[in-house]
CSV table of C-alpha atoms and ligand atoms in Angstrom, one decimal:
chain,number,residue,atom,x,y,z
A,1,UNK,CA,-38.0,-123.4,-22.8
A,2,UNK,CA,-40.0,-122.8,-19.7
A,3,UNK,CA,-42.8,-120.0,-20.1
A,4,UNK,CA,-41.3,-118.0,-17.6
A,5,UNK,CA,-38.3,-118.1,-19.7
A,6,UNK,CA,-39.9,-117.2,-22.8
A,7,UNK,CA,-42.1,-114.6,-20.7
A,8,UNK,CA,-39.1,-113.0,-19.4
A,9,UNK,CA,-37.2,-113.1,-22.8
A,10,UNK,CA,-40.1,-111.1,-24.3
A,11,UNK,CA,-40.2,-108.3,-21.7
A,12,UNK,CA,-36.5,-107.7,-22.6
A,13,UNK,CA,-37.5,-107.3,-26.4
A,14,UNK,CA,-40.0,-105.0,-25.6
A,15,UNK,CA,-38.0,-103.3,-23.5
A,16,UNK,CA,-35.1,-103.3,-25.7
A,17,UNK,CA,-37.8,-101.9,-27.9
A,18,UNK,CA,-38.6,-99.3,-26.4
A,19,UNK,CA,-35.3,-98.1,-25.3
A,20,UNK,CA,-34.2,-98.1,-29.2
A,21,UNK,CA,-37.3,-95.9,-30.3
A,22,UNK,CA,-36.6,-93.5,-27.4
A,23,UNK,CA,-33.6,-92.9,-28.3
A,24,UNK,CA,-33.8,-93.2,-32.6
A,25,UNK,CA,-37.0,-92.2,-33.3
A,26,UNK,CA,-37.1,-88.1,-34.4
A,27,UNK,CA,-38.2,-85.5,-31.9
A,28,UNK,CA,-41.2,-84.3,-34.2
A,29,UNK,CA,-42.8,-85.2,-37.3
A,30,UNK,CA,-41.0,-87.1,-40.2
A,31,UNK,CA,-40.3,-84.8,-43.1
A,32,UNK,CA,-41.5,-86.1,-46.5
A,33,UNK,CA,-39.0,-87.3,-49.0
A,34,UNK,CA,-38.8,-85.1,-51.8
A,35,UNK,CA,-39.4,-86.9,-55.2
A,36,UNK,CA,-37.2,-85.6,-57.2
A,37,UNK,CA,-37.4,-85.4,-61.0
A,38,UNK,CA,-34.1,-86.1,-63.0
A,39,UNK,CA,-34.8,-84.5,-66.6
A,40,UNK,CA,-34.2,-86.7,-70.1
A,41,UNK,CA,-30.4,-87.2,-70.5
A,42,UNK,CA,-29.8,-85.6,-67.5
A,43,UNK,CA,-27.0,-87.8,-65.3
A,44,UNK,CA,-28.4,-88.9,-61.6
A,45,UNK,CA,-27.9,-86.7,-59.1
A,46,UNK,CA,-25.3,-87.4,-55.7
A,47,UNK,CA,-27.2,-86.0,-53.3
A,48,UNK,CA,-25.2,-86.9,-49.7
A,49,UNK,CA,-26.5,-89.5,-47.2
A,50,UNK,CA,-26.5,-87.2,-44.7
A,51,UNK,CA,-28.6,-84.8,-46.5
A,52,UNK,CA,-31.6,-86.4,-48.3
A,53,UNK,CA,-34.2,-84.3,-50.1
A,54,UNK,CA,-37.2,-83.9,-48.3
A,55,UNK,CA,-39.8,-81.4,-49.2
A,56,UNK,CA,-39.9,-79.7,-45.4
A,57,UNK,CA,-36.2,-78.9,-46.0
A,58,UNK,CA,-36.1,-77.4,-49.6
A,59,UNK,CA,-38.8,-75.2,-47.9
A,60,UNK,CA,-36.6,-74.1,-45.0
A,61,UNK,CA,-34.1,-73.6,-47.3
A,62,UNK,CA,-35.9,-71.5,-49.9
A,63,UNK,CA,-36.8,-69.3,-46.5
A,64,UNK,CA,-33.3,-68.8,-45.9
A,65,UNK,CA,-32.0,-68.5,-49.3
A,66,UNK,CA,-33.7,-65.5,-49.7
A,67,UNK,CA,-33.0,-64.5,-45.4
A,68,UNK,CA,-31.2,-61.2,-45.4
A,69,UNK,CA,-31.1,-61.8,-41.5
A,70,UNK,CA,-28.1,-64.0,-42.6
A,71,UNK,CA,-26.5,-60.9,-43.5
A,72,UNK,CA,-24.5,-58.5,-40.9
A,73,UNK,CA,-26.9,-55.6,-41.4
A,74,UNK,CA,-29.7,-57.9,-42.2
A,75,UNK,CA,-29.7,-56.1,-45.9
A,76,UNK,CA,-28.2,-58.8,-48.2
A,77,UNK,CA,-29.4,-62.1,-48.9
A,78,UNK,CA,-28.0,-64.7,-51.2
A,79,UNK,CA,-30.7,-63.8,-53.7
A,80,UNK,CA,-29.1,-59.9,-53.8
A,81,UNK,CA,-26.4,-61.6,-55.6
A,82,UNK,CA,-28.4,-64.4,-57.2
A,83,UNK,CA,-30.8,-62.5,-58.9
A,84,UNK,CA,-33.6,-64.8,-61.0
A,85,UNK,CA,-33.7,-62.3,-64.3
A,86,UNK,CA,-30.1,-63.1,-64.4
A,87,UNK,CA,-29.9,-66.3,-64.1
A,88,UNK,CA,-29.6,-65.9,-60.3
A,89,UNK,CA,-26.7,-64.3,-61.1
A,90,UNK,CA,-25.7,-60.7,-60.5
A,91,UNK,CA,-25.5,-58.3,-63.4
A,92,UNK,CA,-22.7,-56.2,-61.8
A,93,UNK,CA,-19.2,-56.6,-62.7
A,94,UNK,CA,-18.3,-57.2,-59.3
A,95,UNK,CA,-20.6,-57.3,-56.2
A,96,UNK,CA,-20.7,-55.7,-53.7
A,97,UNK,CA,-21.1,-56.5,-50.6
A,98,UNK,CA,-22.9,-55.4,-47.3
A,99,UNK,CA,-19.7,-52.5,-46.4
A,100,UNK,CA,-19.8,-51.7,-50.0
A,101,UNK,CA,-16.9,-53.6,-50.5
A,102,UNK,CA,-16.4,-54.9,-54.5
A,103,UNK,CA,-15.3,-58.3,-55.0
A,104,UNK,CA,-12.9,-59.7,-57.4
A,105,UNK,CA,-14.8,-62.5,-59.2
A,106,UNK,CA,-18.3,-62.0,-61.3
A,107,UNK,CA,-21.1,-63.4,-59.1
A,108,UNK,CA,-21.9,-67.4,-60.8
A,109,UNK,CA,-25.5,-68.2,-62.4
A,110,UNK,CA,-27.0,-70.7,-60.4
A,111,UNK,CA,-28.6,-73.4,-62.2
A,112,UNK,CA,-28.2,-77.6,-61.8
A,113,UNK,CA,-26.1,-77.3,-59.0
A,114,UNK,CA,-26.6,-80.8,-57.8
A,115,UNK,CA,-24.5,-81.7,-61.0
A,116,UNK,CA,-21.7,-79.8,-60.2
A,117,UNK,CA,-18.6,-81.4,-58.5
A,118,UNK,CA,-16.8,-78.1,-57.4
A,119,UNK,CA,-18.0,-74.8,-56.1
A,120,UNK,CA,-16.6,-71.3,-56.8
A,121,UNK,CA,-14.4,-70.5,-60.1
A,122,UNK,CA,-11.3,-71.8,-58.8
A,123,UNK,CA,-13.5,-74.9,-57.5
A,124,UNK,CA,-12.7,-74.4,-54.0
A,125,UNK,CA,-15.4,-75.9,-52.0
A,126,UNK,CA,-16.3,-79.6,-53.0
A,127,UNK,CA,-19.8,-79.5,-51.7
A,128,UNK,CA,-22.4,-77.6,-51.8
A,129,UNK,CA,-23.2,-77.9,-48.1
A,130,UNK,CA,-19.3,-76.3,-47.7
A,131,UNK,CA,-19.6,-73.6,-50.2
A,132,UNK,CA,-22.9,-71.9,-48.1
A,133,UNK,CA,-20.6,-71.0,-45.0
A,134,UNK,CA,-18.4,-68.7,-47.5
A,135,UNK,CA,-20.8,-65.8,-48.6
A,136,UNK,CA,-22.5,-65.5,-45.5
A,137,UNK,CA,-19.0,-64.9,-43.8
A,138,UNK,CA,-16.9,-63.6,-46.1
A,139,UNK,CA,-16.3,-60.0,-45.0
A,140,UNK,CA,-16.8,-58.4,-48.8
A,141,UNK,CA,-19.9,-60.2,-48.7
A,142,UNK,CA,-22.5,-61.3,-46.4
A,143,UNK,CA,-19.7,-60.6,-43.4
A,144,UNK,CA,-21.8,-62.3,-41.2
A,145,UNK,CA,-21.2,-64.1,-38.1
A,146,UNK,CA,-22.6,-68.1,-37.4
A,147,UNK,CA,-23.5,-67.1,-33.5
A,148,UNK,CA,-25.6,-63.8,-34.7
A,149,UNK,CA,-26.5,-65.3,-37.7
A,150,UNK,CA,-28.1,-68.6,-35.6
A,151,UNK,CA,-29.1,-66.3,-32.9
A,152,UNK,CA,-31.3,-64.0,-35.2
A,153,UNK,CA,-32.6,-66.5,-36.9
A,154,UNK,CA,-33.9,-68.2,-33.4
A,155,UNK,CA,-35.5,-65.5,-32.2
A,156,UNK,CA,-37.6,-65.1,-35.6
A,157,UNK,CA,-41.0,-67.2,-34.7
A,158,UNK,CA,-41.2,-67.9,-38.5
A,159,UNK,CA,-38.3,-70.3,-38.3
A,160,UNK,CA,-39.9,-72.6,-35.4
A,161,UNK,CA,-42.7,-74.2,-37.2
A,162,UNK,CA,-40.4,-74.1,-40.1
A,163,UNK,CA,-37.2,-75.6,-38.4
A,164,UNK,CA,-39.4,-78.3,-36.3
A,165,UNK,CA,-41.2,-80.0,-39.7
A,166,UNK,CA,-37.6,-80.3,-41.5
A,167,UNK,CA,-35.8,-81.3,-38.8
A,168,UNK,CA,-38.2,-82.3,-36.1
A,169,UNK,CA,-36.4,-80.0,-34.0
A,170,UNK,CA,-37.2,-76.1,-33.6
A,171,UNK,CA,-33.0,-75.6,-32.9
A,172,UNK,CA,-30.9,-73.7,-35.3
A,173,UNK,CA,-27.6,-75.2,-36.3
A,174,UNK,CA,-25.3,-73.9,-38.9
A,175,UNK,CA,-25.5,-77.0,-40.0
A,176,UNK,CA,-29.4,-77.2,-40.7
A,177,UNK,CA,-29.2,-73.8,-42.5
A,178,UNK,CA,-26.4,-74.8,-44.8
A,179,UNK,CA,-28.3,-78.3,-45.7
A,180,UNK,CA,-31.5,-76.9,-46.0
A,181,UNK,CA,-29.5,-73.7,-48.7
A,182,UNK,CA,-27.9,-76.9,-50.3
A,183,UNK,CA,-31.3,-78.5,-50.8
A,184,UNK,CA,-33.0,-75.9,-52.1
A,185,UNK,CA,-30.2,-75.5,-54.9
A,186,UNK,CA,-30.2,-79.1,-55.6
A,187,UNK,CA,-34.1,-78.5,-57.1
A,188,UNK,CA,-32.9,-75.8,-58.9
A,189,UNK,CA,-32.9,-77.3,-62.0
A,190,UNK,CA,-33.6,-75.9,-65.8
A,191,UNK,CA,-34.6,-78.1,-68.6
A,192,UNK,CA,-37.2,-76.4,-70.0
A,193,UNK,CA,-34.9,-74.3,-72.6
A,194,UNK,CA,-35.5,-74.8,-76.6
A,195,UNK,CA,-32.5,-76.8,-76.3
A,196,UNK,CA,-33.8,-79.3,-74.2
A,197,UNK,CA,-37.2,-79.2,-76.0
A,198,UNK,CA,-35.1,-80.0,-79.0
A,199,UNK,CA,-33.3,-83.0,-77.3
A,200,UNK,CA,-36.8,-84.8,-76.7
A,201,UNK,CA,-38.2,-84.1,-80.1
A,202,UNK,CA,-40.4,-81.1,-78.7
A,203,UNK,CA,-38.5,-78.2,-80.8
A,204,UNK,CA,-37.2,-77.4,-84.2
A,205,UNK,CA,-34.0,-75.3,-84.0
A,206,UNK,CA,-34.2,-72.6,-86.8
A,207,UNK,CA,-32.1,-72.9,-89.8
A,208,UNK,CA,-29.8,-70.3,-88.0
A,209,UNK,CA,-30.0,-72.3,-84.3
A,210,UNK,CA,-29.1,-75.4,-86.0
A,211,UNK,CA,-26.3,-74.4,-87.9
A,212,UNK,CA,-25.1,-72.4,-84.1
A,213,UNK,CA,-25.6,-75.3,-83.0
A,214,UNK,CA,-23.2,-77.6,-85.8
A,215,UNK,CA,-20.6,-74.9,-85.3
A,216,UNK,CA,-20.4,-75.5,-81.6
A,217,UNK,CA,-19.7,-79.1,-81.6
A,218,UNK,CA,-17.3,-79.0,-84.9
A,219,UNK,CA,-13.8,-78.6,-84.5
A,220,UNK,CA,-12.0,-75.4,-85.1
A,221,UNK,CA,-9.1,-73.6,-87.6
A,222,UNK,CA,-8.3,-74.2,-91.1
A,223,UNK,CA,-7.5,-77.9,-91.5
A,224,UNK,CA,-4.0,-77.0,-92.8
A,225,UNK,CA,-2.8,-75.3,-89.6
A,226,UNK,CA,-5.1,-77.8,-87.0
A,227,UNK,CA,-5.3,-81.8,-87.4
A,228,UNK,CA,-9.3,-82.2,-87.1
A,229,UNK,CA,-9.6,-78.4,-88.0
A,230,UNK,CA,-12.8,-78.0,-90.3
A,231,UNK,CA,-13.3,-74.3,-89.0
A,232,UNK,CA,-15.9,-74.8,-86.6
A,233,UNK,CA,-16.3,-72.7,-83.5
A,234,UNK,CA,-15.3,-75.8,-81.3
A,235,UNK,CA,-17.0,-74.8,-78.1
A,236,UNK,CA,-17.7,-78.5,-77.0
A,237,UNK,CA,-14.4,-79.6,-75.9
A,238,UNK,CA,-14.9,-77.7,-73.3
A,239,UNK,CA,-18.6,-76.6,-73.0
A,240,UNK,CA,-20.0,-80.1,-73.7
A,241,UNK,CA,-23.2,-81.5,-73.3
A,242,UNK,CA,-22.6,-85.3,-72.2
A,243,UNK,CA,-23.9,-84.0,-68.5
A,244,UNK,CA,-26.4,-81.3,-70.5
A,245,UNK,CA,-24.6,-78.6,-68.4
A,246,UNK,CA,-22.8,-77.3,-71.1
A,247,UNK,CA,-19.4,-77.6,-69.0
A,248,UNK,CA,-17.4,-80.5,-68.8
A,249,UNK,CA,-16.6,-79.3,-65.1
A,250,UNK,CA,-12.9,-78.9,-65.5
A,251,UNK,CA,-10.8,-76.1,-65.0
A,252,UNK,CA,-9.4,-74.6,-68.1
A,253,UNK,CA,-7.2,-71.5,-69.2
A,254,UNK,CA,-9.2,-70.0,-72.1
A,255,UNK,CA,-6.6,-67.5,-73.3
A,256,UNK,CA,-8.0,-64.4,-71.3
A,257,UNK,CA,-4.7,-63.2,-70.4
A,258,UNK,CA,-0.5,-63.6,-70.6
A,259,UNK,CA,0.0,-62.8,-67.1
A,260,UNK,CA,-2.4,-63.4,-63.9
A,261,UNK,CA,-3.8,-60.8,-61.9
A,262,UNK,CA,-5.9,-63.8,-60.4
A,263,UNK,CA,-4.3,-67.1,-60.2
A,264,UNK,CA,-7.4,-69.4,-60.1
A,265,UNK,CA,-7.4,-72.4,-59.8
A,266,UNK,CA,-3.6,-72.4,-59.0
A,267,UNK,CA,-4.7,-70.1,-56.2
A,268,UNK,CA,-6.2,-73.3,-54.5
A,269,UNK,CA,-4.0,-76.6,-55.6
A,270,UNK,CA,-0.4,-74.5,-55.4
A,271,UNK,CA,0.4,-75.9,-58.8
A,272,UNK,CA,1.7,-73.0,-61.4
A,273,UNK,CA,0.3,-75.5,-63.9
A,274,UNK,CA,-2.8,-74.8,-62.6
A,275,UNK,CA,-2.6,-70.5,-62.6
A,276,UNK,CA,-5.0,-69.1,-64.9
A,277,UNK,CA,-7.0,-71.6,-64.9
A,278,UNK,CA,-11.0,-71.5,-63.8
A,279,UNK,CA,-14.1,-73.7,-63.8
A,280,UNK,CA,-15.6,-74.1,-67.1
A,281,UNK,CA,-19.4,-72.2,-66.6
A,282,UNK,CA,-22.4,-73.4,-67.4
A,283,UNK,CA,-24.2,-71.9,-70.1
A,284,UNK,CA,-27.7,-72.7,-69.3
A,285,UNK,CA,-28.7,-69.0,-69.5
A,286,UNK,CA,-25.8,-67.6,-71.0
A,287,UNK,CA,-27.9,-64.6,-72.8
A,288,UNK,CA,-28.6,-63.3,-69.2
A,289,UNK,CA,-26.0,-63.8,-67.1
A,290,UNK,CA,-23.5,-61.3,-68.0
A,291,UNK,CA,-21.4,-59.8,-67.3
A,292,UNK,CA,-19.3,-62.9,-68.5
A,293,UNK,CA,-15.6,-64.6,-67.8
A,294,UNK,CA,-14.9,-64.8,-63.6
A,295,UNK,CA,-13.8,-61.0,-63.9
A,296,UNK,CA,-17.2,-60.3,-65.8
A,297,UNK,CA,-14.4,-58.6,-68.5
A,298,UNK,CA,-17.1,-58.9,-71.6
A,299,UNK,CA,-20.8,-57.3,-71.7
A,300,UNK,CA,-21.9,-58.8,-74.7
A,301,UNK,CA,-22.0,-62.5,-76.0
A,302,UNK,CA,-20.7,-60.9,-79.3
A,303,UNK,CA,-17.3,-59.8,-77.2
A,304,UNK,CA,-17.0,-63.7,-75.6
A,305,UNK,CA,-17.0,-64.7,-79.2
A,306,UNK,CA,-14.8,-62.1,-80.5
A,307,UNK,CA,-12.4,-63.2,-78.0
A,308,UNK,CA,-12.8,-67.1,-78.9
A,309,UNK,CA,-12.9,-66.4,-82.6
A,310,UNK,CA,-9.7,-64.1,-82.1
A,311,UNK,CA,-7.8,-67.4,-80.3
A,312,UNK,CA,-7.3,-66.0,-77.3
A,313,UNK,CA,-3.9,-64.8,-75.5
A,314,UNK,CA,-1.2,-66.9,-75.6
A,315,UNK,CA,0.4,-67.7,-71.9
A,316,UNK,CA,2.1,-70.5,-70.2
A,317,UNK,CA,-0.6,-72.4,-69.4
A,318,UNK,CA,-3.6,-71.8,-72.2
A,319,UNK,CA,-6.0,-75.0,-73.0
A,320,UNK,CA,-4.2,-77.3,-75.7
A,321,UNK,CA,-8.4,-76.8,-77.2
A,322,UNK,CA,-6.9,-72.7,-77.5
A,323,UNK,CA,-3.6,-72.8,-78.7
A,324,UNK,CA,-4.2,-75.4,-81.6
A,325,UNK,CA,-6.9,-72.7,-83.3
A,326,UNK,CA,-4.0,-70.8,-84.4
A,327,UNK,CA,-5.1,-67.7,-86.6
A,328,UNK,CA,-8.6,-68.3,-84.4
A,329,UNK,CA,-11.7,-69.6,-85.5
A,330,UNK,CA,-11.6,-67.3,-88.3
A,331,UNK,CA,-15.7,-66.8,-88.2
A,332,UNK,CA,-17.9,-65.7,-90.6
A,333,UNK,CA,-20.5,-62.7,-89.5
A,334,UNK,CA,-23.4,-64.8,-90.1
A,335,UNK,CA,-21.4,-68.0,-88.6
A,336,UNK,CA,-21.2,-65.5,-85.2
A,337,UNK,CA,-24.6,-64.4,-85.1
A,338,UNK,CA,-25.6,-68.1,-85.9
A,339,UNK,CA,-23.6,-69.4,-82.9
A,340,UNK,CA,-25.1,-66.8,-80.6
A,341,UNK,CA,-28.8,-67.7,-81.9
A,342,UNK,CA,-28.3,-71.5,-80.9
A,343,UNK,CA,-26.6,-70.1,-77.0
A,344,UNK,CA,-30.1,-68.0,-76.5
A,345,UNK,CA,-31.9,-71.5,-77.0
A,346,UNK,CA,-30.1,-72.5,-73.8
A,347,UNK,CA,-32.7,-69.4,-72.3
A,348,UNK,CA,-35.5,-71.2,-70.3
A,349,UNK,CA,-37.8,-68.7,-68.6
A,350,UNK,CA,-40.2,-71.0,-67.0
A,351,UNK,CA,-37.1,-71.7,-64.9
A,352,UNK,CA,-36.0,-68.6,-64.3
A,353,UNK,CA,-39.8,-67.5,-62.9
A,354,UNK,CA,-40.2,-71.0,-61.4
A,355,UNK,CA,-42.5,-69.5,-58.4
A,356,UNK,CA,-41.0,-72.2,-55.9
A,357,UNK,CA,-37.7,-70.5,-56.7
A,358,UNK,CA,-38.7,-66.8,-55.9
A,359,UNK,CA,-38.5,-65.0,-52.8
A,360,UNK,CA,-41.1,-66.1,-50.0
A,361,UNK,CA,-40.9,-63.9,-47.5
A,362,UNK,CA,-42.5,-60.9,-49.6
B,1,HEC,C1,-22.2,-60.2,-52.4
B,1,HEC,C2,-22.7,-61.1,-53.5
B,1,HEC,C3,-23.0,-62.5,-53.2
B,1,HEC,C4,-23.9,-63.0,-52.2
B,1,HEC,C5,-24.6,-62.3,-51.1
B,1,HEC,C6,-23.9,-64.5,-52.4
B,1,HEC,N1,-23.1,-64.8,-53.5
B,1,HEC,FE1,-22.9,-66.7,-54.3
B,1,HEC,N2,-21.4,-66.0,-55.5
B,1,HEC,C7,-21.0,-64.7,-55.6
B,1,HEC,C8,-19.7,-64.6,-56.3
B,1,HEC,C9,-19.0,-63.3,-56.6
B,1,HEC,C10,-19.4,-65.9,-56.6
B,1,HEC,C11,-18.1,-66.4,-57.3
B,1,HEC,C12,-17.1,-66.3,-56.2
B,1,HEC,C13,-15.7,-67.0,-56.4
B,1,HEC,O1,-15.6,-67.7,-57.4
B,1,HEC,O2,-14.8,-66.8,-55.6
B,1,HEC,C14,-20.5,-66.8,-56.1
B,1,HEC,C15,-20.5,-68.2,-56.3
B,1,HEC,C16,-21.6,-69.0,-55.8
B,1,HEC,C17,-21.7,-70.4,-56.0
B,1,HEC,C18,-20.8,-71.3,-56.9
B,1,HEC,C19,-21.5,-71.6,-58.2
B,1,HEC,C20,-20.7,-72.5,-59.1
B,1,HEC,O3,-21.1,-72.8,-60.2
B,1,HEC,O4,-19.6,-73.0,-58.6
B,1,HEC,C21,-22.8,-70.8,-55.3
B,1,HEC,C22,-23.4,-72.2,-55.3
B,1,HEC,C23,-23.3,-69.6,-54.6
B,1,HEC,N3,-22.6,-68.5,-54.9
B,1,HEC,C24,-24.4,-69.7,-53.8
B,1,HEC,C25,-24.7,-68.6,-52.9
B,1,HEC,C26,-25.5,-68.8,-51.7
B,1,HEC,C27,-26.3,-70.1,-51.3
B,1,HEC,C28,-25.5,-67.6,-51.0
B,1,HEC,C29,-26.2,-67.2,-49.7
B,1,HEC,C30,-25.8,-68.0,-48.6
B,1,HEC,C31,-24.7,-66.7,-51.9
B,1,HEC,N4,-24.2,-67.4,-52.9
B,1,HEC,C32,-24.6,-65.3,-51.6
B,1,HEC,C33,-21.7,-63.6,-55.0
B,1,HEC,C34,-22.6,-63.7,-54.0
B,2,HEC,C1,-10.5,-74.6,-73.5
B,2,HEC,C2,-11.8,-74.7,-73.0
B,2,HEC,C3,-12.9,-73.8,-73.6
B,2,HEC,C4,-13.3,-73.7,-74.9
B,2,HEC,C5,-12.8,-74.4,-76.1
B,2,HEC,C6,-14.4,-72.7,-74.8
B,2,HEC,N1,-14.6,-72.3,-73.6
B,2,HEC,FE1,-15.9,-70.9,-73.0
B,2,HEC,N2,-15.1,-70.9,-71.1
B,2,HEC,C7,-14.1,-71.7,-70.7
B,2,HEC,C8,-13.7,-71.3,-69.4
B,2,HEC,C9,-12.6,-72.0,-68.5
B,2,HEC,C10,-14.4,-70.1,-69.1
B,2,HEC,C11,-14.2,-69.3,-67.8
B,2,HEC,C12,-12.9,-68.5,-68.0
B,2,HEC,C13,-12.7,-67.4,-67.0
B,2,HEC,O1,-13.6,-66.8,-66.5
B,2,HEC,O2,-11.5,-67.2,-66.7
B,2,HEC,C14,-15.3,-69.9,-70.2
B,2,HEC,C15,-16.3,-68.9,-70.2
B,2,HEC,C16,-17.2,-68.8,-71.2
B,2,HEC,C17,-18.3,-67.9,-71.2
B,2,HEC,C18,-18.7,-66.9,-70.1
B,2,HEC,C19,-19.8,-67.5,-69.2
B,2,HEC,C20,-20.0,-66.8,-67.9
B,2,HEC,O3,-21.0,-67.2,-67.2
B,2,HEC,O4,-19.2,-65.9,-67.6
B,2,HEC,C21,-19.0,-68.0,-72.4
B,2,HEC,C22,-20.3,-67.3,-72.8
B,2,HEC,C23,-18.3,-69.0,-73.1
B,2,HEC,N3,-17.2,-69.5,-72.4
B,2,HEC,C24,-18.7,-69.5,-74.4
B,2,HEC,C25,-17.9,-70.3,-75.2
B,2,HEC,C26,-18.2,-70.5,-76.6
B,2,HEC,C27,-19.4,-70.0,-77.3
B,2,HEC,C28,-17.1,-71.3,-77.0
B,2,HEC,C29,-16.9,-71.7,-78.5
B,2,HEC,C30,-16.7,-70.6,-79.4
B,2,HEC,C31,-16.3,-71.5,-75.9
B,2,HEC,N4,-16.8,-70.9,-74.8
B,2,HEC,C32,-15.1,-72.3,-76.0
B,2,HEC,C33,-13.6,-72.8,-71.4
B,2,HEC,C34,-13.7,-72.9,-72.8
C-alpha cells in the first residue's frame, strides 16, 4: 500500500469518526449510572434497556413525583395519593381527585415496584413506564393534559438544569417524565423491616411474631375437612415470600364477595374466569396502609383476618387456597393477635422517612 493510500484511508477514519460522534455522542453531560443495591434474598431487578438507572434521572423523577404542576389545577401530585406515613398510600377509602371526584379502587402502597410485573389491581399496565400516563390523565384523578402538562413544566426554570443533566437535553417529553417517575419508584425499596432484619440473622421475632409468623406459612382447616390442613392461617399460598414481597404477583379471588360490583381482573382479559379476581398486595407495610382490599372495605387488620379466618364468600370463581378452608381457619384469639404481631414486623420506618423519598420541592 502506497502512503498516499494509507494517508487517504486514515482521513476517512477520522472523518468517519467524527461524523459518528456528531451524531451519537449526547447533547450535554453523561448522567451517572445509578448503583443500585439489590437487598439479601431479594430477586434482581428488570429494569428496561431503554431506561437505565442513572442518579440524574431518579432526581428528575423525585422532582416530578412530587410536581403538582402535573395536575390540571396544579393542586395534586402523585404524592397526594401516595402519602409516605401510609405507606405512600392514601388513607382514604377512595381518593379523590382534583374535581372532587371519588374513585372506585383504594389508592396502592408503593413499595419495591421494580419487582412487580403488573400495575394497578386488575394488573392493567405491564410497565411501570405505562402505568405513569394513567393518574396524571385520568379525569377522577390528576385529569391532566400531556401538552399542558409538558408545557408547564417547560416554562418552570427548575426543570432546565434538571432536564439537561438526566437527559442531556433541557426538552420535556412525556416520555422523559414517565421514565424519570418509573426511576424513581424503582429505588423505592424497603428492606429494613424486623422481618428482613430477621432474614439476615439481625432480629429475634418475639415468642408471639414467630409463632404469627409459623401460622402464616402453615396450611389451613382441620385436617379432616382439608388434605394438608393443620389449622394454620395459610397466608403464603398467596402472600409468599420467595420474591420477599409478600405477594406471589398473581391475581386471585379471595372470597370478598358472591357477585361483582367490580370485575377485576376480568375487567381487563374478558375472561369471566378471571371476574373477581385482583392483584395479590404487597404487605410490606401492611399496618399503615389501610384502608385495605382494592375497595378499601376493612379499617382494621383485625377485620382482614376476620374475613380470612371466616373463609370468605363463596362465588364462582373464589381461589381453590379459599374454598378448601371450609369452616375457615377457625383461629384462636391469641392465634389472631399473634398473626397480626408478625404482619407489623413487615413495618420499616427508615423506609417510609427515607429523606431521598420525601418531597423536594418544600
Ligand atoms: C387521586 C389519587 C392518586 C394520584 C394523584 C395518583 N395515584 Fe397512583 N394509585 C391510585 C389508585 C386509586 C390506585 C389503584 C388504581 C387501580 O387499581 O385502578 C393507584 C395505583 C398506583 C400504582 C400501582 C401499584 C401496584 O402495586 O400495582 C402505581 C405504581 C401508582 N399508583 C403510582 C402513581 C404515580 C407515579 C402517580 C403520579 C404520576 C400517581 N400514582 C398518582 C391513586 C392515585
Ligand atoms: C387466595 C389467595 C390469598 C390468600 C390465601 C390470602 N390472601 Fe390476602 N389478599 C389476596 C388478594 C387477591 C387480595 C386483594 C383482594 C381484593 O382487594 O379484592 C388480598 C388482600 C389482603 C390484604 C389487604 C392489603 C391491602 O393493601 O389492601 C391483607 C392485609 C391480606 N390480604 C392479608 C392476608 C393474610 C393475613 C392472609 C392469611 C390469613 C391472606 N391474606 C391470605 C390473596 C390472598
Amino acid at each position: 500500500m502506497t502512503t498516499r493510500r494509507f494517508t487517504y484511508l486514515f482521513l476517512i477514519a477520522i472523518a468517519s469518526l467524527l461524523w459518528t460522534c456528531k451524531h451519537e455522542a449526547p447533547e450535554g453531560p453523561t448522567a451517572t449510572p445509578y448503583n443500585l443495591v439489590i437487598p439479601p434474598f431479594f430477586p434482581p431487578m428488570d429494569i428496561p434497556a431503554d431506561n437505565p438507572l442513572t442518579v440524574e434521572g431518579i432526581q428528575l423523577g423525585r422532582y416530578l413525583f412530587w410536581e403538582k404542576k402535573l395536575s390540571g389545577n396544579d393542586a395534586m401530585s402523585c404524592g397526594t395519593c401516595h402519602l409516605p406515613e401510609h405507606g405512600f398510600s392514601d388513607p382514604n377509602q377512595f381518593s379523590t381527585g382534583i374535581n372532587g371526584d371519588v374513585g372506585t379502587r383504594q389508592a396502592m402502597p408503593l413499595v419495591n415496584m421494580g419487582w412487580s410485573t403488573s400495575f394497578f389491581w386488575d394488573g392493567r399496565e405491564p410497565t411501570l413506564e405505562a402505568q405513569i400516563a394513567d393518574p396524571i390523565v385520568n379525569p377522577i384523578e390528576m385529569d391532566e393534559n400531556w401538552d399542558r402538562a409538558i408545557e408547564q413544566i417547560d416554562s418552570d426554570p427548575k426543570y432546565d438544569a434538571l432536564f439537561y443533566k438526566a437527559y442531556g437535553s433541557t426538552e420535556v417529553t412525556q416520555e422523559k417524565i414517565s421514565k424519570a417517575i418509573a426511576s424513581f419508584l424503582r429505588t423505592m425499596i424497603s428492606a429494613n423491616s424486623k422481618f428482613d432484619k430477621q432474614r439476615i440473622g439481625q432480629y429475634q421475632f418475639t415468642p408471639e411474631e414467630q409463632h404469627g409468623f409459623d401460622l402464616f406459612l402453615t396450611e389451613g382447616g382441620s385436617p379432616d375437612e382439608v388434605p394438608g390442613g393443620s389449622f394454620g392461617a395459610d397466608c403464603f399460598h398467596c402472600h409468599g415470600f420467595g420474591s420477599m414481597q409478600m405477594t406471589d404477583y398473581l391475581f386471585h379471588n379471595n372470597g370478598l364477595d358472591a357477585t361483582f360490583s367490580d370485575l377485576g381482573r376480568g375487567g381487563v382479559t374478558g375472561s369471566i374466569y378471571d371476574n373477581g379476581k385482583f392483584k395479590t398486595p404487597t404487605l410490606r407495610n401492611v399496618e399503615l396502609t389501610g384502608p385495605y382490599m382494592h375497595d378499601g372495605r376493612f379499617t382494621t387488620l383485625e377485620q382482614v383476618i376476620e374475613h380470612y379466618n371466616s373463609g370468605g364468600i363463596p362465588s364462582a370463581t373464589i381461589d381453590p387456597f379459599m374454598k378448601f378452608t371450609v369452616g375457615g381457619l377457625q383461629l384462636s384469639a391469641e392465634s389472631k393477635s399473634d398473626l397480626i404481631a408478625f404482619l407489623k414486623c413487615l413495618t420499616d420506618t427508615s423506609f417510609l422517612q427515607n429523606p431521598a423519598f420525601s418531597d423536594p420541592h418544600e
